[in-house]
Amino acid sequence: MIRIYKYGEVSREDIFARVTPTVNVEEIVADIIANVRARGDAALLEYCEKFDHASLSSLAVTKEEIDEAISLVEPRFLEILRDAAKNIRAFHERQVRNSFILNEQNGVVIGQKIIPVDRAGLYVPGGTAAYPSTVLMDSIPAKIAGCREVVMVTPPGRDGKINPVILAAAGIAGVDRIFKLGGAQAIAALAYGTESVPRVDKIVGPGNAFVAEAKKQVYGTVSIDMIAGPSEILIIADGASNPRHLAADLLSQAEHDKLASAVLVTDSAELALAVQEELERQIPLLPREEIARASIDNNGKIIVAPTLSSAIDIANEIAPEHLELCVDNPFDYLDSIRHAGSIFMGRNCPEALGDYFAGPNHTLPTSGTARFSSPLSVDDFVKKTQYTYYTREALSRVAADVAFFAEKEGLSAHARSATVRLEEPK
């Protein structure tokens, strides 16, 4: 049963504290990465057989496999995928940055170019569930950014095939190449390249502890989006909220995995008890009851705060991945919320809207990193290059100042490079 605390009885560190695995994945992942770097496709095929129990002759997904998958997906779901993709595109197209140029000083031109990374790598988890939403959320921004190629990896089933809904989403999103790969070995393949899998410039997408550790170890060879922890939700709710709705929203995250965390902060002790009781009614009805039960019992919390204002203070201190603001007039409170991955406003906006359909991205900072990081966006798939141009006359106006500055840092060669050009005749 979820525990109820009064404000001040649980520390910030304990609010999203989780029971963590005792397996040391660092060494295991390092060995996998080294093997893939040394042996390429041969290592990947062995890992597919070992971990996915799939015997493959080829890692690449063919166009025929994608076409077949689309034919197997019910038409209604295909239409929903297309509608979701439309919403995601509309939101992310507003994020596109423009290059700029400044030439306000005579003889001086400075500017910045926005350049997409050449090749983006997308990891899509398999295992206990299929996530076509992740395909859309992570590939559409890369396409909008202008990446030349989007490469997707996702683990196959025992039959050597990818879940049809994953391939259907990839087809709708315009993913360029797909490989039957999962786990740390997939991250290694994307980071270093093999005979079949091309090396990418950036890897995005969620995964288990092995995937997260692999992303951490290859960072620097490639860029990554973030080190994502287990999913989390924090709900701020007043006493007028419906406990059935709140319990359902808490469970929408608890069913992800046993390490997921669901927290309710309310100014109503009566609502806290009602939600606690409602959770006990709803958990047994879930197909993923065992996972949700472990998450709620081990990581779930209800905190009774004295006021909504203090509830918002708690949320800002925790910086949750998902924050639901279940109050009337939620826009009155929006400016007060400074740290959250994604905010869901009002009584009719469950977090699931953001997971699948509304348009804002669902790849979000976890574990308090919303204090300094952002949801996945078009910005994640571009880099910036700056440039400077000075005429001789423009340089002559500032060379002495540049040289003086350089001498203050003890760098006489820097100073000399600014003045030497002016010692020669025009």
XYZ file of C-alpha atoms in Angstrom:
426
model
C 0.000 0.000 0.000
C 1.180 3.511 -0.806
C 2.482 5.424 2.215
C 1.078 8.777 3.370
C 3.360 11.394 4.914
C 2.824 14.834 6.347
C 4.887 17.642 4.870
C 8.340 17.559 6.443
C 8.269 13.871 7.292
C 10.091 12.822 4.125
C 13.194 14.444 2.670
C 13.666 15.560 -0.903
C 16.149 12.740 -1.439
C 13.651 10.167 -0.173
C 10.681 11.323 -2.248
C 11.912 9.692 -5.452
C 14.203 7.189 -3.737
C 13.939 3.745 -5.285
C 15.029 0.215 -4.595
C 17.875 -0.110 -7.083
C 19.283 -3.236 -8.702
C 22.333 -4.747 -7.001
C 23.874 -5.989 -10.266
C 27.037 -4.109 -11.216
C 26.291 -3.329 -14.851
C 29.356 -1.158 -15.472
C 31.812 -4.005 -16.063
C 29.300 -6.088 -18.012
C 28.572 -3.186 -20.339
C 32.254 -2.369 -20.800
C 32.917 -5.952 -21.894
C 30.007 -5.869 -24.355
C 31.195 -2.596 -25.883
C 34.757 -3.896 -26.234
C 33.521 -7.086 -27.905
C 31.381 -5.195 -30.414
C 34.265 -2.838 -31.239
C 36.602 -5.776 -31.797
C 34.309 -8.202 -33.614
C 31.524 -6.114 -35.160
C 28.559 -7.954 -36.649
C 29.749 -11.333 -35.379
C 29.459 -10.123 -31.785
C 26.078 -8.534 -32.462
C 24.639 -11.739 -33.915
C 25.911 -13.706 -30.923
C 24.331 -11.257 -28.492
C 21.016 -11.435 -30.374
C 21.029 -15.184 -29.887
C 22.148 -14.966 -26.260
C 19.896 -12.165 -25.006
C 16.981 -12.056 -27.471
C 16.985 -15.794 -28.273
C 16.790 -14.893 -31.956
C 18.946 -16.566 -34.581
C 19.478 -13.998 -37.352
C 21.185 -14.144 -40.703
C 20.980 -10.367 -41.143
C 20.630 -7.465 -38.729
C 18.964 -5.050 -41.155
C 15.196 -4.724 -41.507
C 14.122 -4.808 -45.150
C 11.528 -2.639 -46.874
C 9.468 -5.793 -47.401
C 9.411 -6.378 -43.643
C 8.223 -2.818 -43.052
C 5.497 -3.145 -45.700
C 4.404 -6.456 -44.208
C 4.276 -4.944 -40.720
C 2.104 -2.060 -41.879
C -0.309 -4.561 -43.469
C -0.599 -6.384 -40.138
C -1.498 -3.300 -38.089
C -5.182 -2.521 -37.755
C -6.216 0.497 -39.868
C -7.591 2.430 -36.903
C -4.257 2.303 -35.103
C -2.428 3.371 -38.251
C -4.710 6.384 -38.458
C -4.062 7.205 -34.790
C -0.312 6.942 -35.393
C -0.614 9.353 -38.322
C -2.661 11.815 -36.251
C -0.154 11.625 -33.395
C 2.721 12.163 -35.837
C 0.927 15.224 -37.222
C 0.608 16.717 -33.723
C 4.237 15.954 -32.883
C 5.424 17.572 -36.118
C 3.306 20.685 -35.544
C 4.760 21.170 -32.054
C 8.376 20.495 -32.963
C 8.365 22.581 -36.142
C 7.994 25.627 -33.868
C 11.338 24.738 -32.264
C 13.413 25.193 -35.426
C 16.203 27.708 -34.903
C 17.524 30.024 -37.582
C 21.091 30.976 -38.353
C 21.920 34.638 -37.823
C 24.393 37.211 -39.096
C 25.508 40.532 -37.588
C 27.255 43.208 -39.672
C 26.477 46.336 -37.681
C 30.135 47.416 -37.450
C 31.937 48.593 -40.558
C 34.169 45.818 -41.924
C 33.007 43.200 -39.391
C 30.770 40.205 -40.054
C 29.961 37.687 -37.324
C 27.338 34.995 -37.293
C 26.143 31.580 -36.295
C 25.157 28.630 -38.469
C 22.659 25.994 -37.347
C 23.738 22.628 -38.757
C 21.957 19.291 -38.220
C 24.037 16.312 -37.159
C 24.602 14.053 -40.134
C 23.307 10.820 -38.624
C 21.058 10.302 -35.597
C 20.699 6.975 -33.797
C 17.421 6.061 -32.145
C 17.124 3.342 -29.505
C 13.620 1.911 -29.071
C 13.155 -0.491 -26.137
C 11.560 -3.911 -26.449
C 11.044 -6.384 -23.665
C 7.848 -6.116 -21.611
C 6.104 -3.667 -23.954
C 6.296 -2.128 -27.428
C 6.731 1.633 -27.718
C 5.728 3.025 -31.122
C 5.286 6.364 -29.341
C 9.039 6.478 -28.720
C 9.656 5.969 -32.441
C 7.532 9.013 -33.277
C 8.814 11.213 -30.453
C 12.489 10.622 -31.129
C 12.634 10.391 -34.918
C 10.307 13.233 -35.949
C 12.429 15.979 -34.290
C 15.530 14.522 -35.982
C 13.799 14.659 -39.352
C 12.618 18.223 -38.747
C 16.165 19.215 -37.762
C 17.357 17.994 -41.158
C 19.493 14.978 -40.218
C 20.661 13.227 -43.366
C 19.922 9.814 -41.902
C 17.956 8.479 -38.927
C 19.020 4.972 -37.853
C 16.822 2.980 -35.480
C 17.750 -0.051 -33.383
C 15.249 -2.184 -31.482
C 15.443 -5.762 -30.186
C 13.783 -8.563 -32.165
C 11.432 -11.192 -30.818
C 12.317 -14.863 -30.634
C 11.049 -15.231 -34.191
C 13.644 -12.711 -35.383
C 11.012 -10.120 -36.244
C 10.297 -6.628 -34.948
C 6.909 -5.865 -33.454
C 4.729 -4.665 -36.381
C 3.556 -1.517 -34.572
C 7.179 -0.427 -34.106
C 7.899 -0.823 -37.813
C 4.628 0.882 -38.754
C 5.533 3.895 -36.611
C 9.018 3.964 -38.160
C 7.488 3.967 -41.635
C 5.156 6.845 -40.754
C 7.966 8.842 -39.133
C 10.322 8.347 -42.069
C 13.096 6.414 -40.302
C 15.782 5.645 -42.880
C 17.366 2.425 -41.620
C 16.361 -0.114 -38.972
C 18.399 -2.839 -37.291
C 17.375 -5.766 -35.092
C 19.459 -4.902 -32.072
C 18.853 -4.264 -28.406
C 20.747 -3.676 -25.193
C 24.237 -2.324 -24.628
C 25.420 -4.019 -27.832
C 23.051 -1.846 -29.885
C 24.451 1.316 -28.300
C 28.000 0.115 -29.001
C 27.134 -0.570 -32.631
C 25.675 2.917 -33.077
C 28.634 4.565 -31.369
C 31.440 2.777 -33.197
C 29.837 1.254 -36.289
C 30.129 -2.306 -37.600
C 30.065 -3.946 -41.020
C 26.271 -3.476 -41.138
C 25.448 -0.727 -38.664
C 26.637 2.797 -39.504
C 28.306 4.949 -36.892
C 26.042 7.807 -35.762
C 26.730 11.236 -34.313
C 24.062 11.252 -31.604
C 22.151 8.517 -29.776
C 18.732 9.197 -28.257
C 16.045 7.105 -26.667
C 15.263 5.378 -23.348
C 16.291 1.912 -22.209
C 17.075 -0.292 -19.243
C 20.039 -0.007 -16.887
C 22.374 -1.654 -19.421
C 21.353 0.758 -22.167
C 21.733 3.760 -19.853
C 25.180 2.599 -18.762
C 26.231 1.989 -22.363
C 25.161 5.507 -23.338
C 27.189 6.851 -20.440
C 30.286 4.903 -21.520
C 30.165 5.899 -25.203
C 29.484 9.582 -24.488
C 32.326 11.593 -25.935
C 32.651 9.272 -28.906
C 29.090 10.269 -29.749
C 26.638 12.676 -28.208
C 23.645 11.400 -26.235
C 20.355 12.942 -25.211
C 20.380 12.076 -21.491
C 20.892 9.281 -18.976
C 17.259 8.460 -18.311
C 16.238 6.864 -15.043
C 12.986 5.042 -14.257
C 9.784 6.892 -15.059
C 8.284 9.223 -12.454
C 5.185 11.321 -11.933
C 4.335 13.954 -9.340
C 0.751 15.158 -9.059
C -0.261 18.362 -7.278
C -3.953 18.141 -6.432
C -6.386 20.098 -4.281
C -9.237 18.672 -2.222
C -11.750 19.046 -5.055
C -9.889 16.511 -7.220
C -11.399 13.147 -8.119
C -9.493 10.340 -6.325
C -10.354 7.847 -9.085
C -8.672 10.066 -11.643
C -5.606 10.644 -9.500
C -5.158 6.946 -8.742
C -5.427 6.122 -12.437
C -2.812 8.769 -13.261
C -0.402 7.503 -10.607
C -0.766 3.979 -11.966
C -0.113 5.173 -15.510
C 3.512 5.555 -14.455
C 3.659 2.740 -11.916
C 2.886 0.160 -14.602
C 6.034 1.091 -16.564
C 8.370 -0.902 -14.349
C 8.967 -1.851 -10.736
C 11.399 1.041 -10.261
C 8.940 3.678 -11.507
C 7.883 6.275 -8.956
C 4.455 7.863 -8.407
C 3.987 10.722 -5.928
C 0.899 12.735 -4.981
C 1.206 16.047 -3.132
C -2.072 17.470 -1.826
C -3.336 19.972 0.702
C -6.182 17.612 1.670
C -5.728 14.753 4.161
C -9.141 13.420 3.149
C -8.105 13.230 -0.508
C -4.881 11.457 0.466
C -6.832 8.671 2.192
C -9.312 8.440 -0.675
C -6.530 8.044 -3.244
C -4.819 5.434 -1.075
C -8.047 3.416 -0.994
C -8.676 3.926 -4.704
C -5.232 2.622 -5.594
C -6.022 -0.595 -3.754
C -9.197 -0.954 -5.815
C -7.548 -0.258 -9.162
C -4.240 -2.136 -8.912
C -5.826 -5.633 -9.023
C -7.625 -4.677 -12.247
C -4.413 -4.032 -14.170
C -2.880 -6.569 -16.571
C 0.513 -5.394 -15.269
C -0.619 -5.703 -11.651
C 2.628 -7.173 -10.344
C 4.726 -4.332 -11.773
C 2.343 -1.599 -10.599
C 2.073 -3.156 -7.129
C 5.844 -3.221 -6.671
C 6.185 0.364 -7.881
C 3.422 1.727 -5.647
C 4.425 -0.217 -2.538
C 8.172 0.404 -2.813
C 8.395 3.829 -4.435
C 4.949 5.453 -4.212
C 4.226 8.281 -1.764
C 1.421 10.660 -0.837
C 2.505 13.866 0.878
C -0.003 16.069 2.687
C 1.182 19.671 2.463
C -0.307 22.627 4.365
C -1.055 24.655 1.219
C -0.950 24.405 -2.567
C 1.864 26.932 -2.498
C 3.993 24.602 -0.384
C 3.040 21.729 -2.713
C 4.491 23.722 -5.611
C 7.632 24.370 -3.555
C 7.985 20.612 -3.090
C 7.564 20.048 -6.834
C 10.196 22.647 -7.666
C 12.631 21.058 -5.240
C 12.063 17.579 -6.685
C 12.022 18.619 -10.376
C 9.907 15.663 -11.547
C 9.831 14.155 -15.020
C 6.035 14.482 -15.297
C 4.089 17.028 -13.245
C 0.302 17.057 -13.215
C -1.345 20.199 -11.872
C -4.847 19.011 -10.957
C -6.482 22.270 -9.871
C -8.956 24.776 -11.220
C -7.361 27.622 -13.180
C -3.980 25.867 -13.562
C -2.526 28.734 -15.597
C -2.608 30.822 -12.416
C 0.141 28.538 -11.080
C 2.170 27.904 -14.233
C 4.712 30.675 -13.677
C 5.414 29.355 -10.179
C 6.582 25.984 -11.498
C 10.234 26.282 -12.425
C 11.527 22.723 -12.557
C 9.628 19.952 -14.356
C 10.151 17.945 -17.508
C 6.583 18.323 -18.763
C 3.548 19.914 -17.091
C -0.026 18.671 -17.542
C -2.557 21.357 -16.754
C -5.954 21.027 -15.121
C -8.299 18.180 -14.290
C -8.695 16.789 -17.799
C -5.097 16.368 -18.878
C -3.718 12.947 -17.925
C -0.032 12.382 -18.523
C -0.927 9.751 -21.129
C -1.948 12.586 -23.475
C 1.686 13.609 -23.557
C 2.939 10.060 -23.937
C 1.073 9.467 -27.146
C -0.824 12.212 -28.839
C -0.746 15.853 -27.782
C 2.527 16.782 -29.513
C 5.067 17.837 -26.848
C 7.872 15.326 -26.481
C 7.695 12.467 -23.993
C 11.463 11.866 -23.771
C 12.037 13.836 -20.586
C 14.681 14.486 -17.915
C 14.370 12.226 -14.857
C 15.895 11.947 -11.379
C 15.777 15.689 -10.711
C 17.697 16.631 -13.857
C 14.808 18.872 -14.953
C 16.569 21.442 -12.769
C 19.068 21.915 -15.597
C 17.959 19.942 -18.648
C 15.058 19.871 -21.074
C 12.767 17.525 -22.997
C 14.074 16.065 -26.231
C 13.627 18.593 -29.029
C 14.828 19.665 -32.442
C 17.728 21.354 -30.619
C 19.080 17.909 -29.727
C 19.756 17.152 -33.380
C 21.540 20.332 -34.392
C 24.849 21.898 -33.577
C 26.004 25.470 -33.901
C 29.050 26.793 -35.737
C 30.076 30.410 -35.378
C 32.139 32.497 -37.777
C 33.982 35.809 -37.783
C 35.171 38.086 -40.599
C 37.204 41.326 -40.201
C 38.645 43.540 -42.908
C 42.161 44.941 -42.396
C 40.672 48.306 -41.453
C 38.374 46.698 -38.886
C 41.272 44.727 -37.391
C 43.382 47.879 -37.137
C 40.738 49.463 -34.901
C 40.927 46.740 -32.259
C 44.330 45.013 -32.684
C 45.980 46.976 -29.886
C 43.169 46.130 -27.486
C 43.288 42.442 -28.413
C 47.049 42.405 -27.925
C 46.764 44.178 -24.575
C 44.171 41.613 -23.425
C 46.399 38.733 -24.560
C 49.421 40.114 -22.705
C 47.342 40.276 -19.511
C 46.883 36.511 -19.860
C 50.600 36.046 -20.513
C 50.055 34.871 -24.087
C 52.413 36.952 -26.213
C 51.946 34.850 -29.361
C 48.237 35.628 -29.203
C 49.114 39.315 -28.975
C 51.583 39.086 -31.841
C 49.003 37.390 -34.127
C 46.737 40.422 -33.702
C 49.395 43.035 -34.529
C 51.676 41.384 -37.081
C 49.303 41.931 -39.976
C 49.374 45.677 -39.408
C 53.185 45.858 -39.604
C 53.101 45.034 -43.302
C 52.158 47.565 -45.987
C 48.695 47.288 -47.496
